[in-house]
Coordinates of C-alpha atoms in Angstrom, one line a residue:
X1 CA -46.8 14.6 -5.0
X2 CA -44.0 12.9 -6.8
X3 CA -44.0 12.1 -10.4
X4 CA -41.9 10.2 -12.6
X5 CA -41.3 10.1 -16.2
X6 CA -40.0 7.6 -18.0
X7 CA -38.1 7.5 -21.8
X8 CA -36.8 5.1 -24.0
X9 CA -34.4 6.6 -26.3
X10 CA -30.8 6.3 -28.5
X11 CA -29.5 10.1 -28.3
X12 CA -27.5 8.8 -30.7
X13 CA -26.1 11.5 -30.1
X14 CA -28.3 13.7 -27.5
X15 CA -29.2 16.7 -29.5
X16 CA -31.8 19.8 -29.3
X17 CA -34.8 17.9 -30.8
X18 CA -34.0 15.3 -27.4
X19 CA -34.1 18.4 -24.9
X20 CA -37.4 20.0 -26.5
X21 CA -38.9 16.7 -25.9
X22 CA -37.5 15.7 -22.6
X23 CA -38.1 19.2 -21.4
X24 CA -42.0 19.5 -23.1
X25 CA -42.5 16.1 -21.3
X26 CA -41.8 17.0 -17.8
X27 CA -43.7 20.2 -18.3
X28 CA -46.9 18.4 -19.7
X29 CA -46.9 15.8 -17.0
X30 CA -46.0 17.2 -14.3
X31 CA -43.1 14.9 -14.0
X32 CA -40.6 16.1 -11.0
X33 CA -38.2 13.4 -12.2
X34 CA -37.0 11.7 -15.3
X35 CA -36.0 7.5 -15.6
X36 CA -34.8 7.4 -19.6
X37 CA -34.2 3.8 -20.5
X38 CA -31.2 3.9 -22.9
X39 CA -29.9 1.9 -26.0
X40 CA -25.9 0.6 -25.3
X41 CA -23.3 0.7 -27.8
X42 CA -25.3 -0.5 -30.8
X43 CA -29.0 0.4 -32.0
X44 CA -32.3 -0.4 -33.2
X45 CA -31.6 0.4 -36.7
X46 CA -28.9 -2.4 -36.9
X47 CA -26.4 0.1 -36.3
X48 CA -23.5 1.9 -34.2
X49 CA -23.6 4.2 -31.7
X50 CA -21.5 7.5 -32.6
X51 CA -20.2 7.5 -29.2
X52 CA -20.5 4.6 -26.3
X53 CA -23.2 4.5 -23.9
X54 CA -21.4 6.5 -20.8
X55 CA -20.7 9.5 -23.3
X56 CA -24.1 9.3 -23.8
X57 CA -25.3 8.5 -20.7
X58 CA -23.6 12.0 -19.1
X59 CA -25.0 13.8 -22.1
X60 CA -28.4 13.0 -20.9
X61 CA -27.9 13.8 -17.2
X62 CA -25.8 17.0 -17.8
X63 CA -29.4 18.1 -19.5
X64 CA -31.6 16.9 -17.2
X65 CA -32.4 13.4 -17.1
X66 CA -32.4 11.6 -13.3
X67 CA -31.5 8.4 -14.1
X68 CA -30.1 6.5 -16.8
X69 CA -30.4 2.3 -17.2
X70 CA -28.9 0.6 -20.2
X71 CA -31.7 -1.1 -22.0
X72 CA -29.2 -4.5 -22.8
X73 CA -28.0 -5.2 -26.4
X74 CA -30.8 -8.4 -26.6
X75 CA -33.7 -5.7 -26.9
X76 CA -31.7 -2.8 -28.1
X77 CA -30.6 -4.6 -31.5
X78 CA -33.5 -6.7 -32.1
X79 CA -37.2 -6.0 -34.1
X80 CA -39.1 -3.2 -32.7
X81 CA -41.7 -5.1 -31.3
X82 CA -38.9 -6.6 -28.9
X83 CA -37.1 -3.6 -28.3
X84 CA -39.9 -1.8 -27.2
X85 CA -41.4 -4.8 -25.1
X86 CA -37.8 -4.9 -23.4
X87 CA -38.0 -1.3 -22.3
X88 CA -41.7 -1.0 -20.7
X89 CA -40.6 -4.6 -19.0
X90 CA -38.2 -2.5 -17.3
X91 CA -39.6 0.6 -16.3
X92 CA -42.7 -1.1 -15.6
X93 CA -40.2 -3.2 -13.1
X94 CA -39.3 0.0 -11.3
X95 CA -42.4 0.1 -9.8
X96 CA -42.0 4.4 -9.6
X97 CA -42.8 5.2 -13.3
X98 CA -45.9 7.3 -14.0
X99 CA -45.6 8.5 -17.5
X100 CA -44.2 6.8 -20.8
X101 CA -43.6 9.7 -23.2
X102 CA -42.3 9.1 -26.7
X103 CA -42.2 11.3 -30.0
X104 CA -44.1 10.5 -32.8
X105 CA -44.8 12.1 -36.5
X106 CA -48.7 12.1 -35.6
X107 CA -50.0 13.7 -32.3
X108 CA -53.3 11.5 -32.0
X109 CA -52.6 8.8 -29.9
X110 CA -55.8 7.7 -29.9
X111 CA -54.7 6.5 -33.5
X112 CA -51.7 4.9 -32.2
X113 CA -54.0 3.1 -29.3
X114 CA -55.8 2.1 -32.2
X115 CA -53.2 0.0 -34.6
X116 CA -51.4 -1.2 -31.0
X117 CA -55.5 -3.0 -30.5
X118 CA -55.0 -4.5 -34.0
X119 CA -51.8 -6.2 -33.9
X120 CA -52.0 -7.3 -30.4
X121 CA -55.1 -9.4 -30.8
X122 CA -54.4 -10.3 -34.4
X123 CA -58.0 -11.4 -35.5
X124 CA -58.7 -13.6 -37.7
X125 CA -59.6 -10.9 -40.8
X126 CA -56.5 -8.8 -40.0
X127 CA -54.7 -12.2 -39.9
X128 CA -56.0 -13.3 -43.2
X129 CA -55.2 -10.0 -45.5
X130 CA -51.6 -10.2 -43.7
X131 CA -51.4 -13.6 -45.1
X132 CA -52.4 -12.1 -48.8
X133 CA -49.7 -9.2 -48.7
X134 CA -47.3 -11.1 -47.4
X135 CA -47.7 -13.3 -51.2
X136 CA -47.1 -10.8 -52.8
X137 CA -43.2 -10.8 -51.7
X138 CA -43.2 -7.3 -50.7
X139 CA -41.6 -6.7 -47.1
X140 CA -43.6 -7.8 -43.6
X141 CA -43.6 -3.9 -42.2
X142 CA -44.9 -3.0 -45.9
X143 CA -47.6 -5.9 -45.4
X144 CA -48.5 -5.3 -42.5
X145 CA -49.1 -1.8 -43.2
X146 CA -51.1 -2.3 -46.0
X147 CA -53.3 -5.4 -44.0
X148 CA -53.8 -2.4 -40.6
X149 CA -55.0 0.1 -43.4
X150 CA -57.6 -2.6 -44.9
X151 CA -58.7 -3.9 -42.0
X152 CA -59.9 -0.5 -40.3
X153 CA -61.1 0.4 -43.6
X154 CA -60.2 3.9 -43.4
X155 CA -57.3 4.5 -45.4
X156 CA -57.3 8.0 -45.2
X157 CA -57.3 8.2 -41.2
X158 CA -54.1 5.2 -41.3
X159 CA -52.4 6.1 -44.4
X160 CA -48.4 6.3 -43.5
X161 CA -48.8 5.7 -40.2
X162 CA -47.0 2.2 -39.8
X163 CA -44.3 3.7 -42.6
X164 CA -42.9 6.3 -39.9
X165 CA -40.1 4.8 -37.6
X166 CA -41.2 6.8 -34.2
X167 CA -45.4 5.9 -35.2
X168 CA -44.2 2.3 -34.9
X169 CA -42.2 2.6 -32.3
X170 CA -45.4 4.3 -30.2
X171 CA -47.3 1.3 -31.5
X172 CA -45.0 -1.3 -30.0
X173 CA -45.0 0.8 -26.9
X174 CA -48.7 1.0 -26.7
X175 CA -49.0 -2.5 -27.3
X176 CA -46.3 -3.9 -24.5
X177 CA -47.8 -1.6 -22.0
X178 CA -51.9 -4.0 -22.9
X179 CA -49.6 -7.0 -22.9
X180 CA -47.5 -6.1 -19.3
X181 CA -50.9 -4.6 -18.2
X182 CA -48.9 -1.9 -17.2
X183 CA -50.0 1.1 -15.0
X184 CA -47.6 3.4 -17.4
X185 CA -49.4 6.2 -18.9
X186 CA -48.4 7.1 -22.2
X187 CA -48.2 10.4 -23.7
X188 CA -47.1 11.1 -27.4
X189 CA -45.4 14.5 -28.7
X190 CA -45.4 15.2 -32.2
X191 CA -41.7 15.2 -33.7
X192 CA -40.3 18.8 -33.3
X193 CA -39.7 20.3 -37.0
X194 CA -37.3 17.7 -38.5
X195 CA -38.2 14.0 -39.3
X196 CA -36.3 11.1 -38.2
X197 CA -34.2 10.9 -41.2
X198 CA -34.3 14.3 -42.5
X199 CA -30.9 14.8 -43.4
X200 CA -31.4 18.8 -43.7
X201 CA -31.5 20.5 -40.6
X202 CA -33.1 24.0 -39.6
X203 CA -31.2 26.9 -37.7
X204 CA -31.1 24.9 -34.2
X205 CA -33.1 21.9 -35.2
X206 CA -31.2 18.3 -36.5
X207 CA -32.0 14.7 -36.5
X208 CA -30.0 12.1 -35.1
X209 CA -29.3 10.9 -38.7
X210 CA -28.2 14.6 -39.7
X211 CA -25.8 14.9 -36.7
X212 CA -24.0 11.6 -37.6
X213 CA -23.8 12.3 -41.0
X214 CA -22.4 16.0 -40.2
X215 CA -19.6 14.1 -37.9
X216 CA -19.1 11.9 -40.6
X217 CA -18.1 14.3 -42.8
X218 CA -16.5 16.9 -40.8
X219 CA -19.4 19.6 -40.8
X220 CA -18.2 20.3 -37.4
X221 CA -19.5 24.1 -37.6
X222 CA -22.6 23.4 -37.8
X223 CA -22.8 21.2 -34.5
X224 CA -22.8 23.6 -31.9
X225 CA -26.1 25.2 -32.7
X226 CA -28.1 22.0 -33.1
X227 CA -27.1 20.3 -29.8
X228 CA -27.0 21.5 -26.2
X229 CA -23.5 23.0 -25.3
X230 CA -22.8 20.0 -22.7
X231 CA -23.6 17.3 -25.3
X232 CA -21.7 19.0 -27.9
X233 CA -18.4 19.1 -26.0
X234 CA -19.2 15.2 -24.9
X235 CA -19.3 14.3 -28.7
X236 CA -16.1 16.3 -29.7
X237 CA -14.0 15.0 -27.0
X238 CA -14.4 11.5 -28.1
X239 CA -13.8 13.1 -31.4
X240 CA -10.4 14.1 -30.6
X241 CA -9.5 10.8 -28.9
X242 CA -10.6 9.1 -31.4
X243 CA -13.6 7.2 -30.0
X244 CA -16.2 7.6 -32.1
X245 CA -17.4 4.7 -34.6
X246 CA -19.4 6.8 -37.3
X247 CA -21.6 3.5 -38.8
X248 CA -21.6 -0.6 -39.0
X249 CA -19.7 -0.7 -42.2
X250 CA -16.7 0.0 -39.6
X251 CA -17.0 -3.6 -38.8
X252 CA -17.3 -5.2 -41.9
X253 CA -14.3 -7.2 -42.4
X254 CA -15.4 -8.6 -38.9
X255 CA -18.9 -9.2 -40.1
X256 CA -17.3 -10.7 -43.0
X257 CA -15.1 -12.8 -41.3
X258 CA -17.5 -14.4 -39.0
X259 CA -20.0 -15.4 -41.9
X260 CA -17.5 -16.9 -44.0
X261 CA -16.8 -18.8 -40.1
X262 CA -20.5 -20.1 -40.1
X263 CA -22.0 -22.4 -42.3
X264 CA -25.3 -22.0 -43.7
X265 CA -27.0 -23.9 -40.6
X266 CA -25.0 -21.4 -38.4
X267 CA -26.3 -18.5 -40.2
X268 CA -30.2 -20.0 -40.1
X269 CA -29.8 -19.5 -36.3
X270 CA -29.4 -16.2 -36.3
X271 CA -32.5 -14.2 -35.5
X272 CA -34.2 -12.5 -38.4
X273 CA -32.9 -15.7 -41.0
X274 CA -35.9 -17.6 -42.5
X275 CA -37.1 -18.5 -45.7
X276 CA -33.4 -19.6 -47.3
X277 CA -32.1 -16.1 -46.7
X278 CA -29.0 -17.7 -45.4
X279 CA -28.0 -18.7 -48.3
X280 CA -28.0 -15.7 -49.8
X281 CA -26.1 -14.3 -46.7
X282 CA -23.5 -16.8 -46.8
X283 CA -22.8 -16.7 -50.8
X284 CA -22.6 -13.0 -50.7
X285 CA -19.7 -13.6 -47.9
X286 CA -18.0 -15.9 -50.1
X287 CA -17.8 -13.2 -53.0
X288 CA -17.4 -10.1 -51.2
X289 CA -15.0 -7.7 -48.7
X290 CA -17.0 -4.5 -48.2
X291 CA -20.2 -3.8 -46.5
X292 CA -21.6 -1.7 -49.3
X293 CA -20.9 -4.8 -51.7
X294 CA -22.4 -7.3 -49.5
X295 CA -25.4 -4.9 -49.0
X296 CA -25.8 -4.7 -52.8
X297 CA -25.6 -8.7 -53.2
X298 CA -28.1 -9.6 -50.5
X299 CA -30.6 -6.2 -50.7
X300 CA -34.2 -7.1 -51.8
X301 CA -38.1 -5.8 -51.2
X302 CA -39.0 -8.5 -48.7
X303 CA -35.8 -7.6 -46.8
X304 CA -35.5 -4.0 -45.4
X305 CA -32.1 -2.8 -44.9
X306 CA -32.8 -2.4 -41.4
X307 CA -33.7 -6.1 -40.8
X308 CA -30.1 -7.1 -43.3
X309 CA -28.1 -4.9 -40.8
X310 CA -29.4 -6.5 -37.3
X311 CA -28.8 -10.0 -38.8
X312 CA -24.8 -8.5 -39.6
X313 CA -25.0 -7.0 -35.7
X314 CA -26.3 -11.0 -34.9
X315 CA -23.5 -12.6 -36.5
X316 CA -21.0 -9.7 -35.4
X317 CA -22.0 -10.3 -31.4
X318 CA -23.0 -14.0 -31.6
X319 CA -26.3 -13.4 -31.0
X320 CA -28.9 -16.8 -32.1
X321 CA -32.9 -17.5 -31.9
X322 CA -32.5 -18.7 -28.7
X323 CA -30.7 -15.7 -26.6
X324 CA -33.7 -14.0 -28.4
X325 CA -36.4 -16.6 -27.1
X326 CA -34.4 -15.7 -23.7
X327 CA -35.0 -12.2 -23.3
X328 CA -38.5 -12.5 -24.2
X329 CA -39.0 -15.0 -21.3
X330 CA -37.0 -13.1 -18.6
X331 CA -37.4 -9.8 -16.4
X332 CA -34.3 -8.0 -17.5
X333 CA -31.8 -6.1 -14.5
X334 CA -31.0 -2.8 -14.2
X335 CA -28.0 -1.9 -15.0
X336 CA -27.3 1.5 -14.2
X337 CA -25.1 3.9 -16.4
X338 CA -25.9 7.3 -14.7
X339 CA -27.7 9.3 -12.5
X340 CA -27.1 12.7 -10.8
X341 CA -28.4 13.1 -7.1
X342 CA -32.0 12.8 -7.8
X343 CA -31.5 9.7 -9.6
X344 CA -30.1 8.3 -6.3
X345 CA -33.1 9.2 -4.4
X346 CA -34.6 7.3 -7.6
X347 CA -32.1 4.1 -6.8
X348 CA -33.2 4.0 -3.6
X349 CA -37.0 4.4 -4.1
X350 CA -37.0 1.7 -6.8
X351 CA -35.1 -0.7 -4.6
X352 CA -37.9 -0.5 -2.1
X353 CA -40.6 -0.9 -4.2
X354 CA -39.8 -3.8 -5.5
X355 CA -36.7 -5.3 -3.8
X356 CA -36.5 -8.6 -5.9
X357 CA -35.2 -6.5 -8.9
X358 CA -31.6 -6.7 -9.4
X359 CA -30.0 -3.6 -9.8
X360 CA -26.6 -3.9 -10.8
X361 CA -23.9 -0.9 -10.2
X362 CA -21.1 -3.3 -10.5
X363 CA -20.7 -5.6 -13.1
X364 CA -17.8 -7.4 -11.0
X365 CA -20.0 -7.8 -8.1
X366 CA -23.4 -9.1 -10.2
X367 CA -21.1 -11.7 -12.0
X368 CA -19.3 -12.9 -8.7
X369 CA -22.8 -13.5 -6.6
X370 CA -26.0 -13.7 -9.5
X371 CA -27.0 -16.9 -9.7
X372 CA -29.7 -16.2 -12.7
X373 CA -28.3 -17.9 -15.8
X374 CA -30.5 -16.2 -18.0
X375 CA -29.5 -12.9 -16.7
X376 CA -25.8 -13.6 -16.5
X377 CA -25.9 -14.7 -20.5
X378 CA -28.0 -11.7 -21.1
X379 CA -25.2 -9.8 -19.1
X380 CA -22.4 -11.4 -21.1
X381 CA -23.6 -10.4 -24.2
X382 CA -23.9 -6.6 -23.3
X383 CA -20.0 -7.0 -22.1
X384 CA -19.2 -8.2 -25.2
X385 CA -20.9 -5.9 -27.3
X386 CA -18.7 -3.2 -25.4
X387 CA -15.6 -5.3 -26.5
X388 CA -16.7 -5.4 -30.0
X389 CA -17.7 -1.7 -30.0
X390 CA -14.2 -0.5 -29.3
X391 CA -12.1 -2.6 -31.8
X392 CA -13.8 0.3 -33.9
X393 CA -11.9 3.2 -32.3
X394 CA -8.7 5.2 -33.9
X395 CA -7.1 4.9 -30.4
X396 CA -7.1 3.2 -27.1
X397 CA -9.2 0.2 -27.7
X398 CA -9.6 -1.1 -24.4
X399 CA -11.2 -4.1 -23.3
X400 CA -13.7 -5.1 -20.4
X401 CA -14.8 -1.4 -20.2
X402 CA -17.9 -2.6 -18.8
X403 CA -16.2 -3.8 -15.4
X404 CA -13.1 -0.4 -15.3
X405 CA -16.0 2.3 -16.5
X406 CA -17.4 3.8 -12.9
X407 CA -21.4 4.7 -13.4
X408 CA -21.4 8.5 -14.5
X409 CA -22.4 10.6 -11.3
X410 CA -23.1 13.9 -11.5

């Protein structure tokens, strides 16, 4: 019998760390094929992509992955709670998916289940030393950290779970499958000998974080031994054409620009602003040109620098409170980005299963006949974070790529 496997993922860029776990996870499920439901041109972590979504999209395929469907900017950019909600709203959609497998730095997921139980119900105790933390101006993912370990009184069991980026991610996972009561069945692999941010890398082993920052700097030698050969020639042909766009400070005289546009009550409706952090936000516009500077000026503990760098992306794509009320409310579409021949067989399976969902292969031919507003301006803003994205290239900044780019088939 049939099984499918689904992942939620950056590969930003695709690397060896992504095939160990894509290849671990088929093996330990028994999955015969593989749905991964990827990030667009911008990411979780309030940052760029190195290299735009169809680079990244073939990358995947070319080692092994089915089917890819862009997980649209709305989730991709926004808190992990939402992010991850997004991306188990649409695989659980597809109506084929069997397995949910996602790396973690701890292999219990019974630990995981655990915290996802906790901050889905919220009770009242949990609520109440949240509420404590929180006065103590430190940061709400520190707070809440602190208010899971009291609450199941085991700090030894919980310690540093909820201060690992992949842990939390699982969490939020966990949690959206309870919520969508979702027949998903989730499966965690321990992180395969580098962490998430490890900058040092081992003879065939790199983060994400470590490959960017090699590109970044030109340690080109050392690329071709951390990432599968097909992803590796993928990433340096956009090198040599100039396409890549290394981190969000390549934006920041746009960033700049459109916060010096907004007033204060402009900024406030940005998602992310509360508490008179828009003020804060718009002085440091006033007095500064560089992203590092602005960083500097606006930079506090109750702020992580990941939260400061999605409000940037907010302002940068236009994105307010209420296009992220939207996409909270609304099933998403699947918009399609790759797939090799199984992947087809995929297409065609989904469509069956649930043939309400709209699955979009042209972005032409979903804006001349969908009649969904919600979708449309959830549509719109992924087409314009592909406009945005490409203002960042050394050469051949097209526009509209999301309407001339054909679905990578392979």
């Amino acid at each position: 019998m049939n099984k499918v496997l689904g992942i939620v993922a950056e590969y930003n860029p695709f690397h060896n760390g992504h095939l160990y776990h894509l290849e671990k996870s088929k093996q330990e499920t028994g999955s015969n094929y593989v749905v991964a439901i990827m990030s667009g041109n911008f990411t979780q972590r309030g940052n760029t992509a190195l290299i735009d979504k169809w680079s990244r999209a073939e990358a995947a395929i070319r080692s092994g992955v089915d089917l890819v469907i862009e997980l649209p900017v709305l989730y991709a950019i926004s808190s992990a709670e939402n992010f991850a909600e997004g991306a188990i709203k649409i695989l659980d959609s597809l109506k084929v998916v069997d397995y949910l497998s996602f790396g973690a730095e701890i292999a219990d997921i019974e630990i995981l289940d655990k915290c996802a139980d906790v901050l889905l119900h919220e009770p009242k105790q949990y609520k109440t030393l949240l509420s404590h933390e929180l006065a103590k101006g430190i940061s709400y993912p520190k707070a809440r950290e602190n208010a899971l370990m009291m609450y199941l009184n085991n700090i030894r069991k919980f310690a540093n779970v909820l201060s690992s980026p992949n842990n939390i991610l699982g969490i939020e996972y966990l949690k959206a499958i309870k919520k969508l009561k979702s027949n998903l069945e989730p499966y965690s692999l321990p992180r395969h000998e580098v962490g998430y941010h490890d900058l040092d890398y081992t003879e065939n082993t790199a983060s994400s974080t470590a490959i960017r920052n090699l590109t970044k700097n030109g340690g080109f030698t050392a690329l071709p031994s951390l990432m599968p050969s097909s992803s590796y020639s993928i990433l340096m042909q956009n090198i040599k054409a100039g396409h890549i766009v290394s981190d969000i400070s390549v934006f920041e005289k746009e960033i700049i620009y459109a916060l010096r546009k907004m007033n204060t009550s402009e900024i406030s409706n940005l998602p992310d602003v509360c508490e008179g952090l828009e003020f804060a936000i718009k002085n440091a516009a006033n007095s500064c040109n560089t992203f590092s500077e602005f960083m500097n000026i606006i930079k506090s503990k109750r702020y992580t620098t990941t939260r400061l760098q999605r409000i940037l992306l907010y302002a940068l794509l236009g994105i307010t409170k209420k296009d992220m009320v939207m996409s909270k409310k609304v099933e998403p579409y699947i918009r399609v980005l790759g797939l090799n021949k199984k992947g087809k067989f995929l297409i065609s399976e989904i469509a069956n299963a649930n043939p309400k969902l709209e699955i979009i292969t042209s972005v032409k031919r979903f804006t001349d006949n969908n009649s969904n507003k919600s979708l449309q301006a959830m549509l719109e803003k992924d087409i314009w974070a592909t406009n945005v994205y490409t203002i960042g290239y050394a050469e051949d900044s097209w526009n509209n790529l999301d309407f001339t780019k054909k679905i990578v088939t392979l």
